[in-house]
């Protein structure tokens, strides 16, 4: 893949070349696939030293979008293993900021962890389609990230292969580590407004398609789950369910036509899961990513399912505890009154804050420990969105009745040194 900047100059923006500086960062290259509707992503190094980072630089006039995205990533600062991490930008005097305007270029930017393994889009371009086990690994991790965002009331609204990045090339490792990135058009639940958001049509939910056509319809977390269903369909079938050259026609098809199911070559159980994931009515879909993953995992061989850590449960008999404590007190010469006071101290209950969640979903298991949530400062509501033209992603075509060939086997090189990635894009 080339590290040169893209030729398409239809979006007004400053193109930075290797060696140029943005704030304290030195650009090393443009990241392939990193040019979007609102920003361009570069690989860069702080003062040209240390580990690379992914530097996201807003296009002219779209700094507010970048501010919104940085705010959402700060809200989602759970240290979640499958959500891209935003990094503090060091400024003069030892201070740091998460979203900064570069005075030399008048460009807004922020830094993220750099993911060295490319994107799901890259993987599908090489492999066309994945095995069920590979698909479940990716969906489990991306679904965990979506459920975490949804519990905080944040909608991603642009779930697609290019927004799923890997710490290492998934074709060269058995340990797939995926992260969800690009919260550029993410919105709080209930604040999805405007006739048209930046949209990748093939992955849009029926609700998003109807809104892009001018209808006033509600968009909630189940829109992201529909897009996740499109990803499952594409990973297993090698194509998206709806595509075409005419954007308006594709939007109408997403709203009015059923997805091409069943797909020959897929088990009936998988076809049923896809039908539920891609239901037109949000009420008929999966209500959380965890539910979707549970159904997919049930189709895997027992040795391919994630191991659940057993929970050790200890029972305590109060009478036995009193008896043992009494005998111990006698043996040590401790007066009975002092022992009972120490065992059952009179304390006032500690007041606890009551939290009302905006959305309840059982978190997905990950290969790491459950992250702790650190409260973040209240973020002001995002600014109003300008209407942006939906984008179109070309995807390989195939008919629903086509019998799927077996997936290409994953190539694994020998004696490949282990890399410790500093993850994104």
mmCIF file of C-alpha atoms in Angstrom:
data_model
loop_
_atom_site.group_PDB
_atom_site.id
_atom_site.type_symbol
_atom_site.label_atom_id
_atom_site.label_comp_id
_atom_site.label_asym_id
_atom_site.label_seq_id
_atom_site.Cartn_x
_atom_site.Cartn_y
_atom_site.Cartn_z
ATOM 1 C CA UNK A 1 0.000 0.000 0.000
ATOM 2 C CA UNK A 2 1.283 3.412 -0.837
ATOM 3 C CA UNK A 3 1.809 6.045 1.797
ATOM 4 C CA UNK A 4 1.291 8.906 -0.627
ATOM 5 C CA UNK A 5 -1.596 11.303 -0.193
ATOM 6 C CA UNK A 6 -4.726 10.552 -2.231
ATOM 7 C CA UNK A 7 -5.209 12.179 -5.600
ATOM 8 C CA UNK A 8 -8.853 13.058 -4.956
ATOM 9 C CA UNK A 9 -8.889 16.758 -4.096
ATOM 10 C CA UNK A 10 -12.682 17.181 -4.145
ATOM 11 C CA UNK A 11 -12.637 17.891 -0.419
ATOM 12 C CA UNK A 12 -10.973 21.163 0.436
ATOM 13 C CA UNK A 13 -8.158 20.380 2.821
ATOM 14 C CA UNK A 14 -4.493 20.903 3.366
ATOM 15 C CA UNK A 15 -2.474 17.812 2.425
ATOM 16 C CA UNK A 16 0.522 17.341 4.684
ATOM 17 C CA UNK A 17 3.620 15.665 3.311
ATOM 18 C CA UNK A 18 6.196 13.529 5.140
ATOM 19 C CA UNK A 19 8.466 15.747 7.211
ATOM 20 C CA UNK A 20 5.910 18.515 7.707
ATOM 21 C CA UNK A 21 4.807 19.359 11.243
ATOM 22 C CA UNK A 22 1.334 19.558 12.733
ATOM 23 C CA UNK A 23 1.741 20.948 16.222
ATOM 24 C CA UNK A 24 4.491 18.925 17.948
ATOM 25 C CA UNK A 25 4.059 15.979 15.536
ATOM 26 C CA UNK A 26 6.120 15.238 12.430
ATOM 27 C CA UNK A 27 4.148 13.589 9.614
ATOM 28 C CA UNK A 28 5.733 10.322 8.439
ATOM 29 C CA UNK A 29 3.117 9.216 5.892
ATOM 30 C CA UNK A 30 -0.523 9.280 4.898
ATOM 31 C CA UNK A 31 -2.345 6.178 6.179
ATOM 32 C CA UNK A 32 -3.946 4.289 3.257
ATOM 33 C CA UNK A 33 -7.724 4.489 3.525
ATOM 34 C CA UNK A 34 -7.417 7.297 6.045
ATOM 35 C CA UNK A 35 -9.021 10.046 3.967
ATOM 36 C CA UNK A 36 -12.676 10.526 4.868
ATOM 37 C CA UNK A 37 -15.422 13.047 4.448
ATOM 38 C CA UNK A 38 -14.307 15.161 7.384
ATOM 39 C CA UNK A 39 -10.620 14.501 8.007
ATOM 40 C CA UNK A 40 -7.430 12.798 6.853
ATOM 41 C CA UNK A 41 -5.443 10.445 9.070
ATOM 42 C CA UNK A 42 -1.644 10.407 9.027
ATOM 43 C CA UNK A 43 1.022 8.394 10.756
ATOM 44 C CA UNK A 44 3.167 10.762 12.810
ATOM 45 C CA UNK A 45 5.716 10.858 15.628
ATOM 46 C CA UNK A 46 5.940 13.255 18.547
ATOM 47 C CA UNK A 47 8.966 15.471 17.860
ATOM 48 C CA UNK A 48 9.914 12.801 15.301
ATOM 49 C CA UNK A 49 10.755 10.393 18.116
ATOM 50 C CA UNK A 50 9.166 7.468 19.907
ATOM 51 C CA UNK A 51 6.285 5.253 18.824
ATOM 52 C CA UNK A 52 4.050 6.298 15.917
ATOM 53 C CA UNK A 53 0.589 7.711 16.503
ATOM 54 C CA UNK A 54 -2.369 8.228 14.196
ATOM 55 C CA UNK A 55 -2.962 11.942 13.708
ATOM 56 C CA UNK A 56 -6.455 12.911 12.536
ATOM 57 C CA UNK A 57 -6.526 16.340 10.869
ATOM 58 C CA UNK A 58 -9.858 17.963 10.024
ATOM 59 C CA UNK A 59 -10.668 19.301 6.577
ATOM 60 C CA UNK A 60 -11.159 23.043 6.222
ATOM 61 C CA UNK A 61 -14.280 24.250 8.040
ATOM 62 C CA UNK A 62 -14.973 20.898 9.718
ATOM 63 C CA UNK A 63 -13.104 21.398 12.967
ATOM 64 C CA UNK A 64 -16.357 21.179 14.935
ATOM 65 C CA UNK A 65 -16.821 17.590 13.810
ATOM 66 C CA UNK A 66 -13.383 16.728 15.120
ATOM 67 C CA UNK A 67 -14.205 18.432 18.413
ATOM 68 C CA UNK A 68 -17.350 16.316 18.720
ATOM 69 C CA UNK A 69 -15.427 13.122 17.970
ATOM 70 C CA UNK A 70 -12.730 13.957 20.514
ATOM 71 C CA UNK A 71 -15.438 14.673 23.083
ATOM 72 C CA UNK A 72 -17.108 11.307 22.455
ATOM 73 C CA UNK A 73 -13.817 9.457 22.674
ATOM 74 C CA UNK A 74 -13.189 11.174 26.003
ATOM 75 C CA UNK A 75 -16.669 10.137 27.179
ATOM 76 C CA UNK A 76 -15.838 6.591 26.110
ATOM 77 C CA UNK A 77 -12.548 6.702 28.023
ATOM 78 C CA UNK A 78 -13.201 3.341 29.652
ATOM 79 C CA UNK A 79 -9.811 1.928 28.783
ATOM 80 C CA UNK A 80 -11.950 -0.432 26.735
ATOM 81 C CA UNK A 81 -9.747 -2.857 24.794
ATOM 82 C CA UNK A 82 -11.829 -2.544 21.622
ATOM 83 C CA UNK A 83 -12.427 1.221 21.396
ATOM 84 C CA UNK A 84 -9.711 3.383 19.887
ATOM 85 C CA UNK A 85 -7.833 5.466 22.459
ATOM 86 C CA UNK A 86 -7.346 9.194 22.077
ATOM 87 C CA UNK A 87 -3.982 10.477 23.311
ATOM 88 C CA UNK A 88 -3.195 13.764 25.070
ATOM 89 C CA UNK A 89 -1.261 16.251 22.940
ATOM 90 C CA UNK A 90 1.616 17.811 24.917
ATOM 91 C CA UNK A 91 1.708 21.592 24.839
ATOM 92 C CA UNK A 92 4.043 24.162 26.281
ATOM 93 C CA UNK A 93 4.463 24.428 30.033
ATOM 94 C CA UNK A 94 3.658 20.787 30.677
ATOM 95 C CA UNK A 95 -0.048 21.137 29.786
ATOM 96 C CA UNK A 96 -1.948 18.800 27.475
ATOM 97 C CA UNK A 97 -5.069 18.984 25.349
ATOM 98 C CA UNK A 98 -7.049 16.348 23.457
ATOM 99 C CA UNK A 99 -8.188 18.520 20.541
ATOM 100 C CA UNK A 100 -5.803 21.209 19.298
ATOM 101 C CA UNK A 101 -5.675 23.849 16.574
ATOM 102 C CA UNK A 102 -2.354 24.025 14.768
ATOM 103 C CA UNK A 103 -1.646 27.762 14.414
ATOM 104 C CA UNK A 104 0.689 27.307 11.443
ATOM 105 C CA UNK A 105 -1.901 25.552 9.235
ATOM 106 C CA UNK A 106 -5.090 26.604 11.062
ATOM 107 C CA UNK A 107 -6.034 22.909 11.175
ATOM 108 C CA UNK A 108 -7.740 21.133 14.068
ATOM 109 C CA UNK A 109 -6.321 17.731 14.980
ATOM 110 C CA UNK A 110 -6.064 15.051 17.648
ATOM 111 C CA UNK A 111 -3.831 12.017 18.197
ATOM 112 C CA UNK A 112 -4.848 8.369 18.599
ATOM 113 C CA UNK A 113 -3.074 5.101 19.186
ATOM 114 C CA UNK A 114 -1.657 3.656 15.980
ATOM 115 C CA UNK A 115 -2.973 0.267 14.855
ATOM 116 C CA UNK A 116 -0.356 -1.508 12.738
ATOM 117 C CA UNK A 117 -2.464 -4.412 11.444
ATOM 118 C CA UNK A 118 -4.613 -2.597 8.897
ATOM 119 C CA UNK A 119 -8.403 -2.679 8.687
ATOM 120 C CA UNK A 120 -11.144 -5.247 8.218
ATOM 121 C CA UNK A 121 -11.601 -3.716 4.765
ATOM 122 C CA UNK A 122 -7.989 -4.664 3.940
ATOM 123 C CA UNK A 123 -8.524 -8.210 5.220
ATOM 124 C CA UNK A 124 -11.711 -8.707 3.207
ATOM 125 C CA UNK A 125 -10.026 -7.330 0.102
ATOM 126 C CA UNK A 126 -7.385 -10.066 0.384
ATOM 127 C CA UNK A 127 -9.607 -12.889 1.606
ATOM 128 C CA UNK A 128 -13.047 -11.887 0.218
ATOM 129 C CA UNK A 129 -14.806 -13.794 2.998
ATOM 130 C CA UNK A 130 -13.917 -15.241 6.397
ATOM 131 C CA UNK A 131 -14.648 -18.423 8.302
ATOM 132 C CA UNK A 132 -17.370 -18.481 10.935
ATOM 133 C CA UNK A 133 -14.786 -18.639 13.713
ATOM 134 C CA UNK A 134 -12.888 -15.615 12.361
ATOM 135 C CA UNK A 135 -16.151 -13.731 11.926
ATOM 136 C CA UNK A 136 -17.222 -14.438 15.510
ATOM 137 C CA UNK A 137 -13.861 -13.224 16.857
ATOM 138 C CA UNK A 138 -14.252 -9.879 15.084
ATOM 139 C CA UNK A 139 -17.958 -9.430 15.898
ATOM 140 C CA UNK A 140 -17.414 -10.341 19.549
ATOM 141 C CA UNK A 141 -14.866 -7.553 19.952
ATOM 142 C CA UNK A 142 -16.605 -4.903 17.864
ATOM 143 C CA UNK A 143 -19.918 -5.798 19.517
ATOM 144 C CA UNK A 144 -18.319 -5.349 22.931
ATOM 145 C CA UNK A 145 -17.262 -1.836 21.899
ATOM 146 C CA UNK A 146 -20.735 -0.982 20.572
ATOM 147 C CA UNK A 147 -22.493 -2.271 23.682
ATOM 148 C CA UNK A 148 -20.137 -0.181 25.838
ATOM 149 C CA UNK A 149 -20.892 2.947 23.795
ATOM 150 C CA UNK A 150 -24.622 2.247 23.814
ATOM 151 C CA UNK A 151 -24.671 1.879 27.596
ATOM 152 C CA UNK A 152 -23.363 5.440 27.729
ATOM 153 C CA UNK A 153 -26.038 6.557 25.268
ATOM 154 C CA UNK A 154 -23.622 7.109 22.346
ATOM 155 C CA UNK A 155 -24.461 5.925 18.818
ATOM 156 C CA UNK A 156 -21.600 5.277 16.364
ATOM 157 C CA UNK A 157 -23.702 5.527 13.156
ATOM 158 C CA UNK A 158 -20.889 4.519 10.774
ATOM 159 C CA UNK A 159 -20.002 0.884 11.504
ATOM 160 C CA UNK A 160 -18.160 -0.468 8.453
ATOM 161 C CA UNK A 161 -15.005 -2.490 7.635
ATOM 162 C CA UNK A 162 -12.690 0.508 7.219
ATOM 163 C CA UNK A 163 -13.571 1.632 10.767
ATOM 164 C CA UNK A 164 -12.437 -1.650 12.334
ATOM 165 C CA UNK A 165 -8.676 -1.774 12.817
ATOM 166 C CA UNK A 166 -6.295 -4.463 14.034
ATOM 167 C CA UNK A 167 -3.268 -4.299 16.299
ATOM 168 C CA UNK A 168 -1.567 -6.929 14.128
ATOM 169 C CA UNK A 169 -2.262 -8.288 10.656
ATOM 170 C CA UNK A 170 -5.083 -10.789 11.348
ATOM 171 C CA UNK A 171 -3.662 -13.131 8.692
ATOM 172 C CA UNK A 172 -0.408 -13.420 10.617
ATOM 173 C CA UNK A 173 -1.668 -14.017 14.133
ATOM 174 C CA UNK A 174 -4.060 -16.310 15.960
ATOM 175 C CA UNK A 175 -4.797 -13.574 18.498
ATOM 176 C CA UNK A 176 -7.046 -11.100 16.697
ATOM 177 C CA UNK A 177 -7.184 -7.731 18.467
ATOM 178 C CA UNK A 178 -9.743 -5.416 16.833
ATOM 179 C CA UNK A 179 -10.780 -1.884 17.768
ATOM 180 C CA UNK A 180 -13.681 0.279 16.653
ATOM 181 C CA UNK A 181 -12.610 3.698 15.454
ATOM 182 C CA UNK A 182 -13.911 6.829 13.718
ATOM 183 C CA UNK A 183 -16.624 8.270 15.942
ATOM 184 C CA UNK A 184 -16.715 11.253 13.579
ATOM 185 C CA UNK A 185 -20.505 11.279 13.186
ATOM 186 C CA UNK A 186 -21.335 9.645 16.516
ATOM 187 C CA UNK A 187 -24.194 11.272 18.383
ATOM 188 C CA UNK A 188 -25.842 10.995 21.781
ATOM 189 C CA UNK A 189 -29.042 8.985 21.770
ATOM 190 C CA UNK A 190 -31.977 11.267 20.990
ATOM 191 C CA UNK A 191 -29.822 13.908 19.268
ATOM 192 C CA UNK A 192 -29.599 12.375 15.794
ATOM 193 C CA UNK A 193 -30.916 15.192 13.660
ATOM 194 C CA UNK A 194 -30.582 16.682 10.228
ATOM 195 C CA UNK A 195 -31.757 15.368 6.880
ATOM 196 C CA UNK A 196 -28.477 13.762 5.887
ATOM 197 C CA UNK A 197 -25.464 12.685 7.849
ATOM 198 C CA UNK A 198 -22.248 11.498 6.286
ATOM 199 C CA UNK A 199 -23.240 7.979 5.425
ATOM 200 C CA UNK A 200 -21.692 4.891 3.857
ATOM 201 C CA UNK A 201 -24.811 3.692 2.107
ATOM 202 C CA UNK A 202 -24.184 -0.068 1.933
ATOM 203 C CA UNK A 203 -23.937 -0.273 5.744
ATOM 204 C CA UNK A 204 -26.791 2.125 6.536
ATOM 205 C CA UNK A 205 -29.794 0.883 8.482
ATOM 206 C CA UNK A 206 -33.313 1.323 7.080
ATOM 207 C CA UNK A 207 -33.832 4.131 9.613
ATOM 208 C CA UNK A 208 -30.719 5.953 8.413
ATOM 209 C CA UNK A 209 -31.757 5.426 4.788
ATOM 210 C CA UNK A 210 -35.223 6.838 5.452
ATOM 211 C CA UNK A 211 -33.749 9.837 7.268
ATOM 212 C CA UNK A 212 -31.357 10.432 4.352
ATOM 213 C CA UNK A 213 -34.454 10.532 2.125
ATOM 214 C CA UNK A 214 -35.974 13.256 4.273
ATOM 215 C CA UNK A 215 -38.233 11.283 6.623
ATOM 216 C CA UNK A 216 -38.434 12.105 10.317
ATOM 217 C CA UNK A 217 -37.709 8.741 11.918
ATOM 218 C CA UNK A 218 -36.068 7.737 15.168
ATOM 219 C CA UNK A 219 -32.529 6.359 15.023
ATOM 220 C CA UNK A 220 -31.281 4.494 18.074
ATOM 221 C CA UNK A 221 -28.666 1.908 19.063
ATOM 222 C CA UNK A 222 -30.359 -0.755 16.938
ATOM 223 C CA UNK A 223 -29.216 1.116 13.845
ATOM 224 C CA UNK A 224 -25.624 0.266 14.804
ATOM 225 C CA UNK A 225 -26.680 -3.348 15.372
ATOM 226 C CA UNK A 226 -28.130 -3.506 11.843
ATOM 227 C CA UNK A 227 -24.799 -2.263 10.470
ATOM 228 C CA UNK A 228 -23.064 -4.935 12.549
ATOM 229 C CA UNK A 229 -25.375 -7.461 10.879
ATOM 230 C CA UNK A 230 -24.278 -6.174 7.461
ATOM 231 C CA UNK A 231 -20.676 -6.798 8.530
ATOM 232 C CA UNK A 232 -21.514 -10.378 9.512
ATOM 233 C CA UNK A 233 -23.231 -10.904 6.149
ATOM 234 C CA UNK A 234 -20.227 -9.500 4.261
ATOM 235 C CA UNK A 235 -17.638 -11.476 6.231
ATOM 236 C CA UNK A 236 -19.475 -14.756 5.652
ATOM 237 C CA UNK A 237 -20.756 -14.147 2.108
ATOM 238 C CA UNK A 238 -18.064 -11.963 0.559
ATOM 239 C CA UNK A 239 -20.506 -9.190 -0.363
ATOM 240 C CA UNK A 240 -22.909 -6.728 1.228
ATOM 241 C CA UNK A 241 -26.656 -7.456 0.971
ATOM 242 C CA UNK A 242 -27.498 -4.247 -0.926
ATOM 243 C CA UNK A 243 -25.355 -2.331 -3.414
ATOM 244 C CA UNK A 244 -25.571 -0.514 -6.720
ATOM 245 C CA UNK A 245 -24.334 2.413 -8.754
ATOM 246 C CA UNK A 246 -27.295 4.671 -7.980
ATOM 247 C CA UNK A 247 -27.196 5.864 -4.374
ATOM 248 C CA UNK A 248 -30.863 6.843 -4.218
ATOM 249 C CA UNK A 249 -31.906 3.458 -5.590
ATOM 250 C CA UNK A 250 -29.757 1.639 -3.015
ATOM 251 C CA UNK A 251 -31.331 3.706 -0.229
ATOM 252 C CA UNK A 252 -34.820 2.775 -1.435
ATOM 253 C CA UNK A 253 -33.806 -0.884 -1.673
ATOM 254 C CA UNK A 254 -32.524 -0.900 1.913
ATOM 255 C CA UNK A 255 -35.875 0.499 3.060
ATOM 256 C CA UNK A 256 -38.243 -1.607 0.953
ATOM 257 C CA UNK A 257 -36.611 -4.910 -0.038
ATOM 258 C CA UNK A 258 -35.677 -7.911 2.059
ATOM 259 C CA UNK A 259 -32.000 -8.942 2.097
ATOM 260 C CA UNK A 260 -31.037 -11.782 -0.293
ATOM 261 C CA UNK A 261 -31.588 -14.729 2.034
ATOM 262 C CA UNK A 262 -31.179 -17.609 2.416
ATOM 263 C CA UNK A 263 -27.642 -17.740 1.055
ATOM 264 C CA UNK A 264 -26.697 -21.104 -0.422
ATOM 265 C CA UNK A 265 -23.655 -22.587 1.242
ATOM 266 C CA UNK A 266 -24.513 -21.184 4.667
ATOM 267 C CA UNK A 267 -26.147 -23.337 7.361
ATOM 268 C CA UNK A 268 -29.828 -22.691 8.032
ATOM 269 C CA UNK A 269 -28.974 -21.445 11.529
ATOM 270 C CA UNK A 270 -26.651 -18.781 10.089
ATOM 271 C CA UNK A 271 -29.308 -17.665 7.603
ATOM 272 C CA UNK A 272 -31.801 -17.308 10.460
ATOM 273 C CA UNK A 273 -29.317 -15.214 12.453
ATOM 274 C CA UNK A 274 -28.700 -12.951 9.441
ATOM 275 C CA UNK A 275 -32.443 -12.544 8.859
ATOM 276 C CA UNK A 276 -32.910 -11.360 12.433
ATOM 277 C CA UNK A 277 -29.858 -9.083 12.377
ATOM 278 C CA UNK A 278 -31.068 -7.425 9.134
ATOM 279 C CA UNK A 279 -34.754 -7.091 10.025
ATOM 280 C CA UNK A 280 -36.380 -3.884 8.731
ATOM 281 C CA UNK A 281 -38.207 -3.324 12.017
ATOM 282 C CA UNK A 282 -35.772 -2.475 14.857
ATOM 283 C CA UNK A 283 -38.069 -4.283 17.293
ATOM 284 C CA UNK A 284 -37.487 -7.545 15.401
ATOM 285 C CA UNK A 285 -33.685 -7.242 15.425
ATOM 286 C CA UNK A 286 -31.184 -8.202 18.075
ATOM 287 C CA UNK A 287 -31.448 -5.700 20.899
ATOM 288 C CA UNK A 288 -27.782 -5.899 21.837
ATOM 289 C CA UNK A 289 -24.588 -7.078 20.199
ATOM 290 C CA UNK A 290 -24.207 -9.600 23.018
ATOM 291 C CA UNK A 291 -27.399 -11.351 21.873
ATOM 292 C CA UNK A 292 -26.093 -11.597 18.302
ATOM 293 C CA UNK A 293 -22.738 -12.954 19.429
ATOM 294 C CA UNK A 294 -24.394 -15.512 21.713
ATOM 295 C CA UNK A 295 -26.295 -16.982 18.760
ATOM 296 C CA UNK A 296 -23.180 -17.046 16.560
ATOM 297 C CA UNK A 297 -21.015 -18.607 19.277
ATOM 298 C CA UNK A 298 -23.563 -21.382 19.761
ATOM 299 C CA UNK A 299 -22.749 -22.561 16.217
ATOM 300 C CA UNK A 300 -19.029 -22.952 16.924
ATOM 301 C CA UNK A 301 -17.413 -26.216 18.029
ATOM 302 C CA UNK A 302 -17.070 -26.395 21.807
ATOM 303 C CA UNK A 303 -13.280 -25.941 21.668
ATOM 304 C CA UNK A 304 -13.654 -22.737 19.618
ATOM 305 C CA UNK A 305 -15.981 -20.990 22.075
ATOM 306 C CA UNK A 306 -14.516 -18.488 24.544
ATOM 307 C CA UNK A 307 -13.699 -19.946 27.918
ATOM 308 C CA UNK A 308 -15.760 -18.446 30.723
ATOM 309 C CA UNK A 309 -13.820 -17.997 33.933
ATOM 310 C CA UNK A 310 -15.507 -19.968 36.741
ATOM 311 C CA UNK A 311 -16.773 -17.833 39.587
ATOM 312 C CA UNK A 312 -15.762 -19.124 43.019
ATOM 313 C CA UNK A 313 -18.679 -18.785 45.424
ATOM 314 C CA UNK A 314 -18.019 -19.004 49.135
ATOM 315 C CA UNK A 315 -20.859 -19.583 51.584
ATOM 316 C CA UNK A 316 -20.678 -18.306 55.138
ATOM 317 C CA UNK A 317 -22.672 -19.636 58.066
ATOM 318 C CA UNK A 318 -23.042 -16.850 60.647
ATOM 319 C CA UNK A 319 -23.577 -19.271 63.553
ATOM 320 C CA UNK A 320 -20.406 -21.162 62.693
ATOM 321 C CA UNK A 321 -18.509 -17.884 62.467
ATOM 322 C CA UNK A 322 -19.750 -16.798 65.896
ATOM 323 C CA UNK A 323 -18.812 -20.156 67.406
ATOM 324 C CA UNK A 324 -15.322 -20.134 65.900
ATOM 325 C CA UNK A 325 -14.784 -16.533 66.905
ATOM 326 C CA UNK A 326 -15.967 -17.235 70.434
ATOM 327 C CA UNK A 327 -13.593 -20.196 70.793
ATOM 328 C CA UNK A 328 -10.741 -18.131 69.314
ATOM 329 C CA UNK A 329 -11.501 -15.331 71.743
ATOM 330 C CA UNK A 330 -11.391 -17.706 74.680
ATOM 331 C CA UNK A 331 -8.098 -19.144 73.479
ATOM 332 C CA UNK A 332 -6.541 -15.703 73.139
ATOM 333 C CA UNK A 333 -8.108 -14.275 76.255
ATOM 334 C CA UNK A 334 -10.115 -11.628 74.396
ATOM 335 C CA UNK A 335 -13.213 -10.431 76.285
ATOM 336 C CA UNK A 336 -16.421 -11.517 74.551
ATOM 337 C CA UNK A 337 -17.815 -7.985 74.322
ATOM 338 C CA UNK A 338 -14.733 -6.656 72.555
ATOM 339 C CA UNK A 339 -14.767 -9.581 70.092
ATOM 340 C CA UNK A 340 -18.409 -9.170 69.149
ATOM 341 C CA UNK A 341 -17.928 -5.428 68.684
ATOM 342 C CA UNK A 342 -14.976 -6.043 66.384
ATOM 343 C CA UNK A 343 -16.815 -8.713 64.399
ATOM 344 C CA UNK A 344 -20.028 -6.722 63.994
ATOM 345 C CA UNK A 345 -19.069 -3.013 64.259
ATOM 346 C CA UNK A 346 -21.897 -0.526 64.361
ATOM 347 C CA UNK A 347 -21.422 1.583 61.281
ATOM 348 C CA UNK A 348 -23.745 3.767 59.321
ATOM 349 C CA UNK A 349 -24.398 2.605 55.784
ATOM 350 C CA UNK A 350 -22.306 4.432 53.207
ATOM 351 C CA UNK A 351 -24.518 6.455 50.881
ATOM 352 C CA UNK A 352 -24.193 5.447 47.269
ATOM 353 C CA UNK A 353 -25.067 7.346 44.135
ATOM 354 C CA UNK A 354 -27.946 6.009 42.089
ATOM 355 C CA UNK A 355 -27.133 5.750 38.400
ATOM 356 C CA UNK A 356 -29.900 5.435 35.847
ATOM 357 C CA UNK A 357 -28.461 3.778 32.736
ATOM 358 C CA UNK A 358 -29.641 4.949 29.366
ATOM 359 C CA UNK A 359 -29.393 1.469 27.903
ATOM 360 C CA UNK A 360 -28.945 -1.922 29.436
ATOM 361 C CA UNK A 361 -26.931 -4.615 27.725
ATOM 362 C CA UNK A 362 -24.835 -7.490 29.005
ATOM 363 C CA UNK A 363 -21.187 -6.715 28.135
ATOM 364 C CA UNK A 364 -19.374 -9.035 25.783
ATOM 365 C CA UNK A 365 -16.497 -11.115 27.123
ATOM 366 C CA UNK A 366 -13.032 -10.043 26.018
ATOM 367 C CA UNK A 367 -9.608 -11.572 26.303
ATOM 368 C CA UNK A 368 -8.690 -8.944 28.873
ATOM 369 C CA UNK A 369 -10.018 -8.034 32.287
ATOM 370 C CA UNK A 370 -13.286 -6.111 32.449
ATOM 371 C CA UNK A 371 -12.379 -2.417 32.180
ATOM 372 C CA UNK A 372 -13.333 -0.009 34.913
ATOM 373 C CA UNK A 373 -15.297 3.039 33.927
ATOM 374 C CA UNK A 374 -13.762 6.352 34.889
ATOM 375 C CA UNK A 375 -16.284 9.188 34.997
ATOM 376 C CA UNK A 376 -15.389 11.962 32.608
ATOM 377 C CA UNK A 377 -16.303 15.636 32.834
ATOM 378 C CA UNK A 378 -19.650 16.531 31.343
ATOM 379 C CA UNK A 379 -19.249 17.231 27.657
ATOM 380 C CA UNK A 380 -21.322 19.993 26.067
ATOM 381 C CA UNK A 381 -23.814 18.827 23.440
ATOM 382 C CA UNK A 382 -22.375 18.630 19.917
ATOM 383 C CA UNK A 383 -22.966 21.403 17.487
ATOM 384 C CA UNK A 384 -25.579 21.230 14.755
ATOM 385 C CA UNK A 385 -24.553 19.161 11.752
ATOM 386 C CA UNK A 386 -24.414 20.464 8.211
ATOM 387 C CA UNK A 387 -26.050 18.209 5.638
ATOM 388 C CA UNK A 388 -23.359 16.075 4.037
ATOM 389 C CA UNK A 389 -23.675 13.930 0.939
ATOM 390 C CA UNK A 390 -23.674 10.181 1.587
ATOM 391 C CA UNK A 391 -20.554 8.373 0.510
ATOM 392 C CA UNK A 392 -20.467 5.222 -1.556
ATOM 393 C CA UNK A 393 -18.167 2.260 -1.070
ATOM 394 C CA UNK A 394 -17.672 -0.116 -3.995
ATOM 395 C CA UNK A 395 -18.159 -3.746 -3.057
ATOM 396 C CA UNK A 396 -17.814 -6.940 -5.035
ATOM 397 C CA UNK A 397 -21.115 -8.328 -6.358
ATOM 398 C CA UNK A 398 -22.598 -11.806 -6.312
ATOM 399 C CA UNK A 399 -26.103 -13.249 -6.452
ATOM 400 C CA UNK A 400 -27.835 -14.602 -3.384
ATOM 401 C CA UNK A 401 -28.381 -17.971 -5.034
ATOM 402 C CA UNK A 402 -24.701 -18.474 -5.726
ATOM 403 C CA UNK A 403 -23.151 -21.371 -3.837
ATOM 404 C CA UNK A 404 -20.342 -19.983 -1.722
ATOM 405 C CA UNK A 405 -16.880 -21.443 -2.292
ATOM 406 C CA UNK A 406 -14.862 -22.423 0.777
ATOM 407 C CA UNK A 407 -13.016 -19.491 2.407
ATOM 408 C CA UNK A 408 -9.411 -18.952 1.467
ATOM 409 C CA UNK A 409 -7.156 -20.423 4.070
ATOM 410 C CA UNK A 410 -5.283 -17.975 6.243
ATOM 411 C CA UNK A 411 -1.621 -17.677 5.379
ATOM 412 C CA UNK A 412 0.722 -17.792 8.338
ATOM 413 C CA UNK A 413 4.394 -17.028 7.737
ATOM 414 C CA UNK A 414 7.083 -18.818 9.675
ATOM 415 C CA UNK A 415 9.542 -17.144 12.005
ATOM 416 C CA UNK A 416 7.627 -13.909 12.020
ATOM 417 C CA UNK A 417 8.897 -11.676 14.828
ATOM 418 C CA UNK A 418 6.286 -10.626 17.341
ATOM 419 C CA UNK A 419 5.378 -6.977 17.180
ATOM 420 C CA UNK A 420 4.077 -4.958 20.057
ATOM 421 C CA UNK A 421 1.736 -2.604 18.270
ATOM 422 C CA UNK A 422 1.016 0.873 19.428
ATOM 423 C CA UNK A 423 -2.269 0.951 18.029
ATOM 424 C CA UNK A 424 -4.845 2.990 15.053
ATOM 425 C CA UNK A 425 -5.273 4.641 12.119
#
